[in-house]
Amino acid sequence: MSDFSGGGARALIVQQDFGNDDPREAVEEIRLLVESAGIAVCSVLQRTGRFIDPATFVGKGRLQEIAAEVLAFGADLVVFNHELSPAQERNLEKALQCRVIDRTTLILDIFAQRAQSSEGKLQVELAQLEHLSTRLVRGWTHLERQKGGIGLRGPGETQLETDRRLLTKRVKLLKERLVRLERQRAVQRRARTRGDVLNVSLVGYTNAGKSTLFNRLTHAGAYVADRLFATLDTTSRKLWLSDAGNIVVSDTVGFIRNLPHTLVAAFHSTLESVSRADLLLHVVDSTSGTRDFQIAEVEKVLKEIGAGALRQLIVLNKLDLTGLPPVLDRDEYGKIRRVRVSAKSGEGVSLLREALSEIAFEKRQNVNDRPPVGIF
């Protein structure tokens, strides 16, 4: 856990509107992210403008305004809902005399708090180190303590050079450990599944209700909370369908706009369950006013991890809040297109099970219809 979360920390949020996103949705999302990190939001500064100062991201007038807000509200931390360069971060901290972080650092900290499995913790640490490798401004004394500190520094070596050497060594070690874990999981996956068993992965925007739906389907007892990134570690369970037998369902991390690339890369092995699935249950918060945007953001990440072409079934969740009836929609060819459910109340989940049975039966038929290998 980083040094700015918890402990009664108070954050000032800075949001610059460039006309790309819904400003209200963007502010609400960054507010939820800050609160998910255990930090209280004391104020939000939101302005429209397209100018970005290469030194401090914001202009002089805006910087003075932020400084005044920091003093007025006693903020310990300023969170920019944008990507800051290392130089901008340093200059802002010097001008504001308090800790300054950007959106990526905030998301990485939340992931560090949430990771439960040993692999998840390794993945988060790798993402943090690769992101912070360009930000060697506060020293890496924690790495020195891990390695013993005394005697590590070479003759004539500066602190910065020592820190970089330690960082590079740690990153290499983490990558090697993750490769070994990935191989072990591949062996376990081959032992657990057969070629005719349908593999399903739940995907969707963070806080869409994936884990609640996962628990509703499998009775797994996965952790559920009304906050962003409540689930990080992939959980897989077998689900028995009376008409189709066993299928395997996996719950995965939620996606979000501008998900840090370091996280996508570090979580490659975790997201592997998504790219290897036969079917993606794309869970959508049907109450969100920006659900189309959220769907597009999920599609963007799916393409990035090589899962863009996989078959999807849209699950419109939270019908208990919309008042709409459960429904199973098909296209003009009779192919299942989407299901409307409430993971919380269970309404419509029987329709989803029906859809999964139909798709599982299709896969089993396709596998059985293939000619035996080596027979002519």
Short mmCIF file of C-alpha atoms in Angstrom, two decimals:
data_model
loop_
_atom_site.label_atom_id
_atom_site.label_comp_id
_atom_site.label_asym_id
_atom_site.label_seq_id
_atom_site.Cartn_x
_atom_site.Cartn_y
_atom_site.Cartn_z
CA MET A 1 0.00 0.00 0.00
CA SER A 2 1.34 3.45 -0.84
CA ASP A 3 1.98 6.26 1.61
CA PHE A 4 -1.00 8.40 0.62
CA SER A 5 -3.94 6.02 1.14
CA GLY A 6 -5.92 5.75 4.34
CA GLY A 7 -5.01 7.51 7.56
CA GLY A 8 -7.56 10.28 7.07
CA ALA A 9 -5.90 11.61 3.89
CA ARG A 10 -7.82 14.37 2.09
CA ALA A 11 -7.58 14.81 -1.65
CA LEU A 12 -8.24 17.66 -4.05
CA ILE A 13 -9.26 16.41 -7.51
CA VAL A 14 -8.22 18.33 -10.64
CA GLN A 15 -10.20 17.66 -13.81
CA GLN A 16 -9.40 19.38 -17.11
CA ASP A 17 -12.18 18.99 -19.68
CA PHE A 18 -10.95 18.64 -23.25
CA GLY A 19 -14.37 17.93 -24.78
CA ASN A 20 -13.71 14.19 -25.26
CA ASP A 21 -15.73 12.69 -22.39
CA ASP A 22 -18.88 13.49 -20.46
CA PRO A 23 -17.39 15.82 -17.80
CA ARG A 24 -19.89 14.81 -15.11
CA GLU A 25 -19.23 11.11 -15.67
CA ALA A 26 -15.45 11.70 -15.68
CA VAL A 27 -15.60 13.57 -12.37
CA GLU A 28 -17.86 10.96 -10.77
CA GLU A 29 -15.52 8.18 -11.87
CA ILE A 30 -12.36 9.81 -10.51
CA ARG A 31 -14.22 10.59 -7.28
CA LEU A 32 -15.13 6.90 -6.95
CA LEU A 33 -11.54 5.91 -7.68
CA VAL A 34 -10.20 8.23 -4.97
CA GLU A 35 -12.75 6.96 -2.45
CA SER A 36 -11.98 3.36 -3.46
CA ALA A 37 -8.37 4.05 -2.48
CA GLY A 38 -9.56 5.01 1.01
CA ILE A 39 -9.08 8.75 0.57
CA ALA A 40 -11.65 11.44 1.37
CA VAL A 41 -12.40 13.97 -1.39
CA CYS A 42 -12.38 17.49 0.03
CA SER A 43 -12.85 19.43 -3.23
CA VAL A 44 -13.03 19.10 -7.02
CA LEU A 45 -11.58 21.70 -9.37
CA GLN A 46 -13.05 21.31 -12.84
CA ARG A 47 -12.25 23.65 -15.71
CA THR A 48 -12.55 23.59 -19.51
CA GLY A 49 -9.53 24.23 -21.69
CA ARG A 50 -7.26 22.67 -24.26
CA PHE A 51 -3.91 24.18 -23.23
CA ILE A 52 -1.43 21.86 -21.49
CA ASP A 53 1.62 23.44 -19.90
CA PRO A 54 4.62 21.15 -20.51
CA ALA A 55 6.08 22.10 -17.12
CA THR A 56 3.04 21.86 -14.81
CA PHE A 57 0.18 20.56 -17.02
CA VAL A 58 -1.95 23.58 -15.98
CA GLY A 59 -1.21 27.28 -16.56
CA LYS A 60 0.06 29.70 -13.90
CA GLY A 61 -3.39 31.06 -13.07
CA ARG A 62 -4.84 27.62 -12.65
CA LEU A 63 -1.86 26.55 -10.55
CA GLN A 64 -2.46 29.46 -8.18
CA GLU A 65 -6.12 28.45 -7.95
CA ILE A 66 -5.14 24.87 -7.05
CA ALA A 67 -2.67 26.12 -4.43
CA ALA A 68 -5.39 28.27 -2.84
CA GLU A 69 -7.76 25.28 -2.70
CA VAL A 70 -5.07 23.11 -1.11
CA LEU A 71 -4.63 25.68 1.65
CA ALA A 72 -8.35 26.33 2.09
CA PHE A 73 -9.29 22.65 2.46
CA GLY A 74 -6.09 21.38 4.07
CA ALA A 75 -5.58 18.83 1.30
CA ASP A 76 -2.74 16.32 1.77
CA LEU A 77 -2.90 15.13 -1.80
CA VAL A 78 -3.77 16.50 -5.26
CA VAL A 79 -5.08 13.95 -7.76
CA PHE A 80 -5.01 14.83 -11.47
CA ASN A 81 -7.52 12.85 -13.53
CA HIS A 82 -4.92 12.82 -16.30
CA GLU A 83 -1.51 11.37 -17.14
CA LEU A 84 1.32 13.50 -15.77
CA SER A 85 4.93 13.36 -16.93
CA PRO A 86 7.60 12.86 -14.24
CA ALA A 87 8.72 16.49 -14.71
CA GLN A 88 5.16 17.82 -14.35
CA GLU A 89 4.68 15.77 -11.20
CA ARG A 90 7.89 17.10 -9.66
CA ASN A 91 7.14 20.71 -10.58
CA LEU A 92 3.59 20.51 -9.24
CA GLU A 93 4.75 19.07 -5.92
CA LYS A 94 7.34 21.84 -5.60
CA ALA A 95 4.73 24.54 -6.32
CA LEU A 96 1.92 23.07 -4.20
CA GLN A 97 4.06 21.75 -1.36
CA CYS A 98 2.09 18.49 -1.14
CA ARG A 99 1.97 15.09 -2.77
CA VAL A 100 0.70 15.04 -6.38
CA ILE A 101 -0.33 11.90 -8.25
CA ASP A 102 -1.95 11.18 -11.59
CA ARG A 103 -4.73 8.81 -12.59
CA THR A 104 -2.40 5.92 -13.39
CA THR A 105 -0.65 6.06 -10.00
CA LEU A 106 -4.04 6.12 -8.27
CA ILE A 107 -5.31 3.05 -10.13
CA LEU A 108 -2.06 1.20 -9.44
CA ASP A 109 -2.43 1.96 -5.73
CA ILE A 110 -5.99 0.61 -5.69
CA PHE A 111 -4.77 -2.56 -7.38
CA ALA A 112 -2.01 -2.86 -4.76
CA GLN A 113 -4.62 -2.67 -1.99
CA ARG A 114 -6.97 -5.20 -3.64
CA ALA A 115 -4.61 -7.95 -4.83
CA GLN A 116 -5.05 -11.09 -2.71
CA SER A 117 -3.28 -13.93 -4.49
CA SER A 118 0.50 -14.16 -4.63
CA GLU A 119 0.35 -13.87 -8.42
CA GLY A 120 -1.91 -10.81 -8.25
CA LYS A 121 0.50 -9.11 -5.85
CA LEU A 122 3.44 -9.86 -8.15
CA GLN A 123 1.55 -8.48 -11.14
CA VAL A 124 0.66 -5.26 -9.34
CA GLU A 125 4.21 -4.75 -8.07
CA LEU A 126 5.56 -5.26 -11.58
CA ALA A 127 3.13 -2.68 -12.99
CA GLN A 128 4.00 -0.21 -10.24
CA LEU A 129 7.75 -0.58 -10.72
CA GLU A 130 7.54 -0.24 -14.50
CA HIS A 131 5.37 2.87 -14.16
CA LEU A 132 7.53 4.43 -11.46
CA SER A 133 10.83 3.64 -13.19
CA THR A 134 10.60 7.04 -14.87
CA ARG A 135 9.81 8.73 -11.57
CA LEU A 136 12.97 8.10 -9.53
CA VAL A 137 12.56 11.32 -7.58
CA ARG A 138 11.96 10.05 -4.04
CA GLY A 139 14.58 7.29 -4.00
CA TRP A 140 14.12 3.54 -3.84
CA THR A 141 15.24 3.01 -0.27
CA HIS A 142 12.54 0.37 0.24
CA LEU A 143 14.25 -1.73 -2.43
CA GLU A 144 17.59 -1.26 -0.68
CA ARG A 145 16.07 -2.48 2.58
CA GLN A 146 14.72 -5.57 0.82
CA LYS A 147 18.19 -6.36 -0.53
CA GLY A 148 20.13 -5.48 2.58
CA GLY A 149 21.23 -1.96 1.66
CA ILE A 150 24.84 -1.87 2.92
CA GLY A 151 27.42 -2.98 0.40
CA LEU A 152 25.12 -2.78 -2.58
CA ARG A 153 26.38 0.48 -4.00
CA GLY A 154 29.24 0.17 -6.44
CA PRO A 155 32.30 2.43 -6.27
CA GLY A 156 31.56 5.85 -7.70
CA GLU A 157 27.92 4.95 -8.32
CA THR A 158 25.33 7.67 -7.73
CA GLN A 159 22.15 7.04 -5.72
CA LEU A 160 20.08 7.29 -8.90
CA GLU A 161 22.23 4.70 -10.69
CA THR A 162 22.01 2.37 -7.71
CA ASP A 163 18.24 2.76 -7.57
CA ARG A 164 17.89 2.02 -11.28
CA ARG A 165 20.08 -1.07 -10.99
CA LEU A 166 18.03 -2.38 -8.07
CA LEU A 167 14.81 -1.61 -9.90
CA THR A 168 15.90 -3.41 -13.08
CA LYS A 169 16.93 -6.45 -11.04
CA ARG A 170 13.61 -6.54 -9.18
CA VAL A 171 11.57 -6.21 -12.41
CA LYS A 172 13.51 -9.10 -13.98
CA LEU A 173 12.87 -11.27 -10.90
CA LEU A 174 9.13 -10.52 -10.92
CA LYS A 175 8.82 -11.36 -14.62
CA GLU A 176 10.60 -14.69 -14.10
CA ARG A 177 8.28 -15.60 -11.22
CA LEU A 178 5.19 -14.70 -13.25
CA VAL A 179 6.36 -16.84 -16.19
CA ARG A 180 6.72 -19.84 -13.84
CA LEU A 181 3.23 -19.26 -12.39
CA GLU A 182 1.79 -18.93 -15.88
CA ARG A 183 3.25 -22.32 -16.86
CA GLN A 184 1.84 -23.95 -13.71
CA ARG A 185 -1.61 -22.52 -14.42
CA ALA A 186 -1.51 -23.75 -18.03
CA VAL A 187 -0.92 -27.31 -16.76
CA GLN A 188 -3.77 -26.98 -14.24
CA ARG A 189 -6.09 -25.58 -16.92
CA ARG A 190 -5.41 -28.50 -19.28
CA ALA A 191 -6.15 -30.96 -16.48
CA ARG A 192 -9.37 -29.17 -15.52
CA THR A 193 -11.04 -28.70 -18.89
CA ARG A 194 -11.85 -30.88 -21.87
CA GLY A 195 -12.21 -29.80 -25.47
CA ASP A 196 -16.00 -30.06 -25.42
CA VAL A 197 -16.46 -28.05 -22.19
CA LEU A 198 -17.63 -24.47 -22.70
CA ASN A 199 -15.27 -21.92 -21.12
CA VAL A 200 -16.98 -18.65 -20.19
CA SER A 201 -15.35 -15.45 -18.92
CA LEU A 202 -17.23 -12.54 -17.37
CA VAL A 203 -15.95 -9.19 -18.62
CA GLY A 204 -17.20 -5.66 -18.31
CA TYR A 205 -16.64 -2.18 -16.98
CA THR A 206 -15.64 -2.03 -13.33
CA ASN A 207 -18.57 -2.08 -10.89
CA ALA A 208 -20.98 -3.45 -13.52
CA GLY A 209 -21.90 -6.37 -11.23
CA LYS A 210 -19.71 -9.18 -12.63
CA SER A 211 -18.84 -10.72 -9.27
CA THR A 212 -22.45 -10.54 -8.07
CA LEU A 213 -23.54 -12.36 -11.23
CA PHE A 214 -20.67 -14.86 -10.83
CA ASN A 215 -21.84 -15.66 -7.30
CA ARG A 216 -25.46 -15.89 -8.44
CA LEU A 217 -24.52 -18.46 -11.11
CA THR A 218 -21.92 -20.52 -9.26
CA HIS A 219 -22.54 -19.86 -5.53
CA ALA A 220 -18.80 -19.22 -5.30
CA GLY A 221 -18.86 -16.57 -2.58
CA ALA A 222 -16.47 -14.27 -4.47
CA TYR A 223 -15.81 -10.90 -2.84
CA VAL A 224 -18.41 -8.28 -3.78
CA ALA A 225 -18.40 -4.56 -2.94
CA ASP A 226 -20.00 -1.44 -4.40
CA ARG A 227 -16.67 0.08 -5.35
CA LEU A 228 -14.31 0.13 -8.29
CA PHE A 229 -11.95 -2.82 -8.82
CA ALA A 230 -13.41 -4.95 -6.03
CA THR A 231 -12.19 -8.02 -7.97
CA LEU A 232 -8.61 -8.43 -9.21
CA ASP A 233 -7.77 -12.11 -9.03
CA THR A 234 -9.41 -14.41 -11.55
CA THR A 235 -11.68 -17.03 -9.98
CA SER A 236 -12.96 -20.05 -11.94
CA ARG A 237 -15.77 -22.42 -11.00
CA LYS A 238 -17.65 -25.26 -12.67
CA LEU A 239 -21.32 -24.62 -13.33
CA TRP A 240 -23.73 -27.50 -13.89
CA LEU A 241 -26.44 -26.93 -16.49
CA SER A 242 -29.14 -29.59 -16.60
CA ASP A 243 -29.37 -29.49 -20.40
CA ALA A 244 -25.66 -29.24 -21.17
CA GLY A 245 -23.61 -30.63 -18.27
CA ASN A 246 -20.63 -28.79 -16.78
CA ILE A 247 -19.21 -25.53 -18.09
CA VAL A 248 -16.37 -23.42 -16.61
CA VAL A 249 -17.10 -19.81 -15.63
CA SER A 250 -14.38 -17.30 -14.71
CA ASP A 251 -14.70 -13.92 -13.00
CA THR A 252 -12.08 -11.35 -14.00
CA VAL A 253 -10.91 -7.83 -13.24
CA GLY A 254 -13.14 -5.01 -14.46
CA PHE A 255 -11.99 -2.56 -17.11
CA ILE A 256 -12.07 1.23 -17.03
CA ARG A 257 -11.34 4.11 -19.39
CA ASN A 258 -7.64 4.79 -19.89
CA LEU A 259 -6.64 1.60 -18.09
CA PRO A 260 -2.85 1.92 -17.62
CA HIS A 261 -0.94 -0.04 -20.25
CA THR A 262 1.51 -1.20 -17.58
CA LEU A 263 -1.41 -2.89 -15.83
CA VAL A 264 -2.70 -4.55 -19.01
CA ALA A 265 0.81 -5.88 -19.69
CA ALA A 266 1.44 -7.02 -16.11
CA PHE A 267 -1.95 -8.72 -15.89
CA HIS A 268 -1.41 -10.58 -19.16
CA SER A 269 -1.44 -13.97 -17.46
CA THR A 270 -4.57 -13.14 -15.45
CA LEU A 271 -6.37 -11.84 -18.54
CA GLU A 272 -5.29 -14.98 -20.40
CA SER A 273 -8.50 -16.65 -19.16
CA VAL A 274 -10.40 -14.02 -21.15
CA SER A 275 -8.46 -14.47 -24.41
CA ARG A 276 -8.80 -18.29 -24.19
CA ALA A 277 -12.55 -18.30 -23.48
CA ASP A 278 -15.15 -19.71 -25.87
CA LEU A 279 -17.68 -17.10 -24.78
CA LEU A 280 -17.49 -13.69 -23.11
CA LEU A 281 -20.37 -12.64 -20.90
CA HIS A 282 -20.11 -8.88 -21.31
CA VAL A 283 -21.83 -7.53 -18.19
CA VAL A 284 -23.20 -4.00 -18.64
CA ASP A 285 -24.60 -1.64 -15.99
CA SER A 286 -27.90 -0.85 -17.69
CA THR A 287 -28.52 2.07 -15.31
CA SER A 288 -25.44 3.99 -16.45
CA GLY A 289 -26.02 6.97 -18.72
CA THR A 290 -22.70 6.24 -20.44
CA ARG A 291 -23.16 2.50 -20.92
CA ASP A 292 -22.42 2.76 -24.68
CA PHE A 293 -19.13 4.48 -23.89
CA GLN A 294 -18.34 1.84 -21.25
CA ILE A 295 -19.07 -0.96 -23.74
CA ALA A 296 -16.68 0.70 -26.23
CA GLU A 297 -13.95 0.98 -23.58
CA VAL A 298 -14.27 -2.72 -22.74
CA GLU A 299 -14.11 -3.59 -26.44
CA LYS A 300 -10.91 -1.53 -26.71
CA VAL A 301 -9.18 -3.51 -23.94
CA LEU A 302 -10.45 -6.83 -25.34
CA LYS A 303 -8.80 -6.03 -28.67
CA GLU A 304 -5.60 -5.11 -26.85
CA ILE A 305 -5.41 -8.54 -25.15
CA GLY A 306 -6.33 -10.46 -28.32
CA ALA A 307 -9.94 -11.22 -27.37
CA GLY A 308 -11.70 -8.77 -29.66
CA ALA A 309 -13.01 -11.43 -32.07
CA LEU A 310 -14.41 -13.81 -29.44
CA ARG A 311 -18.12 -14.51 -29.25
CA GLN A 312 -19.94 -12.23 -26.80
CA LEU A 313 -23.26 -12.33 -25.03
CA ILE A 314 -24.32 -8.94 -23.67
CA VAL A 315 -25.80 -9.17 -20.16
CA LEU A 316 -27.75 -6.03 -19.27
CA ASN A 317 -27.53 -6.05 -15.50
CA LYS A 318 -29.41 -4.21 -12.71
CA LEU A 319 -32.95 -4.50 -14.10
CA ASP A 320 -34.10 -4.25 -10.47
CA LEU A 321 -33.14 -0.56 -10.70
CA THR A 322 -34.56 0.10 -14.18
CA GLY A 323 -37.95 -1.57 -13.67
CA LEU A 324 -37.67 -3.34 -17.04
CA PRO A 325 -38.68 -7.02 -17.36
CA PRO A 326 -36.15 -9.84 -17.86
CA VAL A 327 -35.73 -10.77 -21.52
CA LEU A 328 -33.67 -12.97 -23.83
CA ASP A 329 -33.17 -11.25 -27.21
CA ARG A 330 -32.25 -12.94 -30.48
CA ASP A 331 -31.19 -11.50 -33.81
CA GLU A 332 -32.96 -12.11 -37.12
CA TYR A 333 -31.13 -15.45 -37.49
CA GLY A 334 -32.27 -16.73 -34.10
CA LYS A 335 -28.84 -16.29 -32.50
CA ILE A 336 -28.89 -15.15 -28.87
CA ARG A 337 -27.85 -11.49 -28.71
CA ARG A 338 -28.42 -10.28 -25.16
CA VAL A 339 -30.07 -11.10 -21.85
CA ARG A 340 -31.53 -8.65 -19.34
CA VAL A 341 -31.08 -9.73 -15.71
CA SER A 342 -30.66 -8.61 -12.13
CA ALA A 343 -27.66 -10.34 -10.57
CA LYS A 344 -28.72 -8.93 -7.21
CA SER A 345 -32.33 -10.22 -7.15
CA GLY A 346 -31.86 -13.18 -9.50
CA GLU A 347 -34.52 -12.03 -11.98
CA GLY A 348 -33.70 -13.19 -15.50
CA VAL A 349 -30.81 -15.43 -14.41
CA SER A 350 -32.80 -18.50 -15.47
CA LEU A 351 -32.88 -17.00 -19.00
CA LEU A 352 -29.11 -16.56 -18.85
CA ARG A 353 -28.66 -20.19 -17.81
CA GLU A 354 -30.90 -21.17 -20.72
CA ALA A 355 -28.70 -19.16 -23.09
CA LEU A 356 -25.53 -20.75 -21.69
CA SER A 357 -27.04 -24.23 -22.07
CA GLU A 358 -27.83 -23.54 -25.72
CA ILE A 359 -24.32 -22.24 -26.47
CA ALA A 360 -22.67 -25.10 -24.54
CA PHE A 361 -24.76 -27.63 -26.48
CA GLU A 362 -23.69 -25.98 -29.76
CA LYS A 363 -20.01 -26.31 -28.81
CA ARG A 364 -20.39 -29.95 -27.80
CA GLN A 365 -22.09 -30.72 -31.10
CA ASN A 366 -19.37 -28.94 -33.09
CA VAL A 367 -16.63 -30.88 -31.26
CA ASN A 368 -18.40 -34.22 -31.77
CA ASP A 369 -18.97 -33.49 -35.47
CA ARG A 370 -15.26 -33.01 -36.15
CA PRO A 371 -13.62 -35.95 -38.00
CA PRO A 372 -11.14 -37.95 -35.87
CA VAL A 373 -7.53 -36.79 -36.33
CA GLY A 374 -5.42 -39.11 -38.47
CA ILE A 375 -8.35 -41.07 -40.01
CA PHE A 376 -8.94 -40.69 -43.74
#
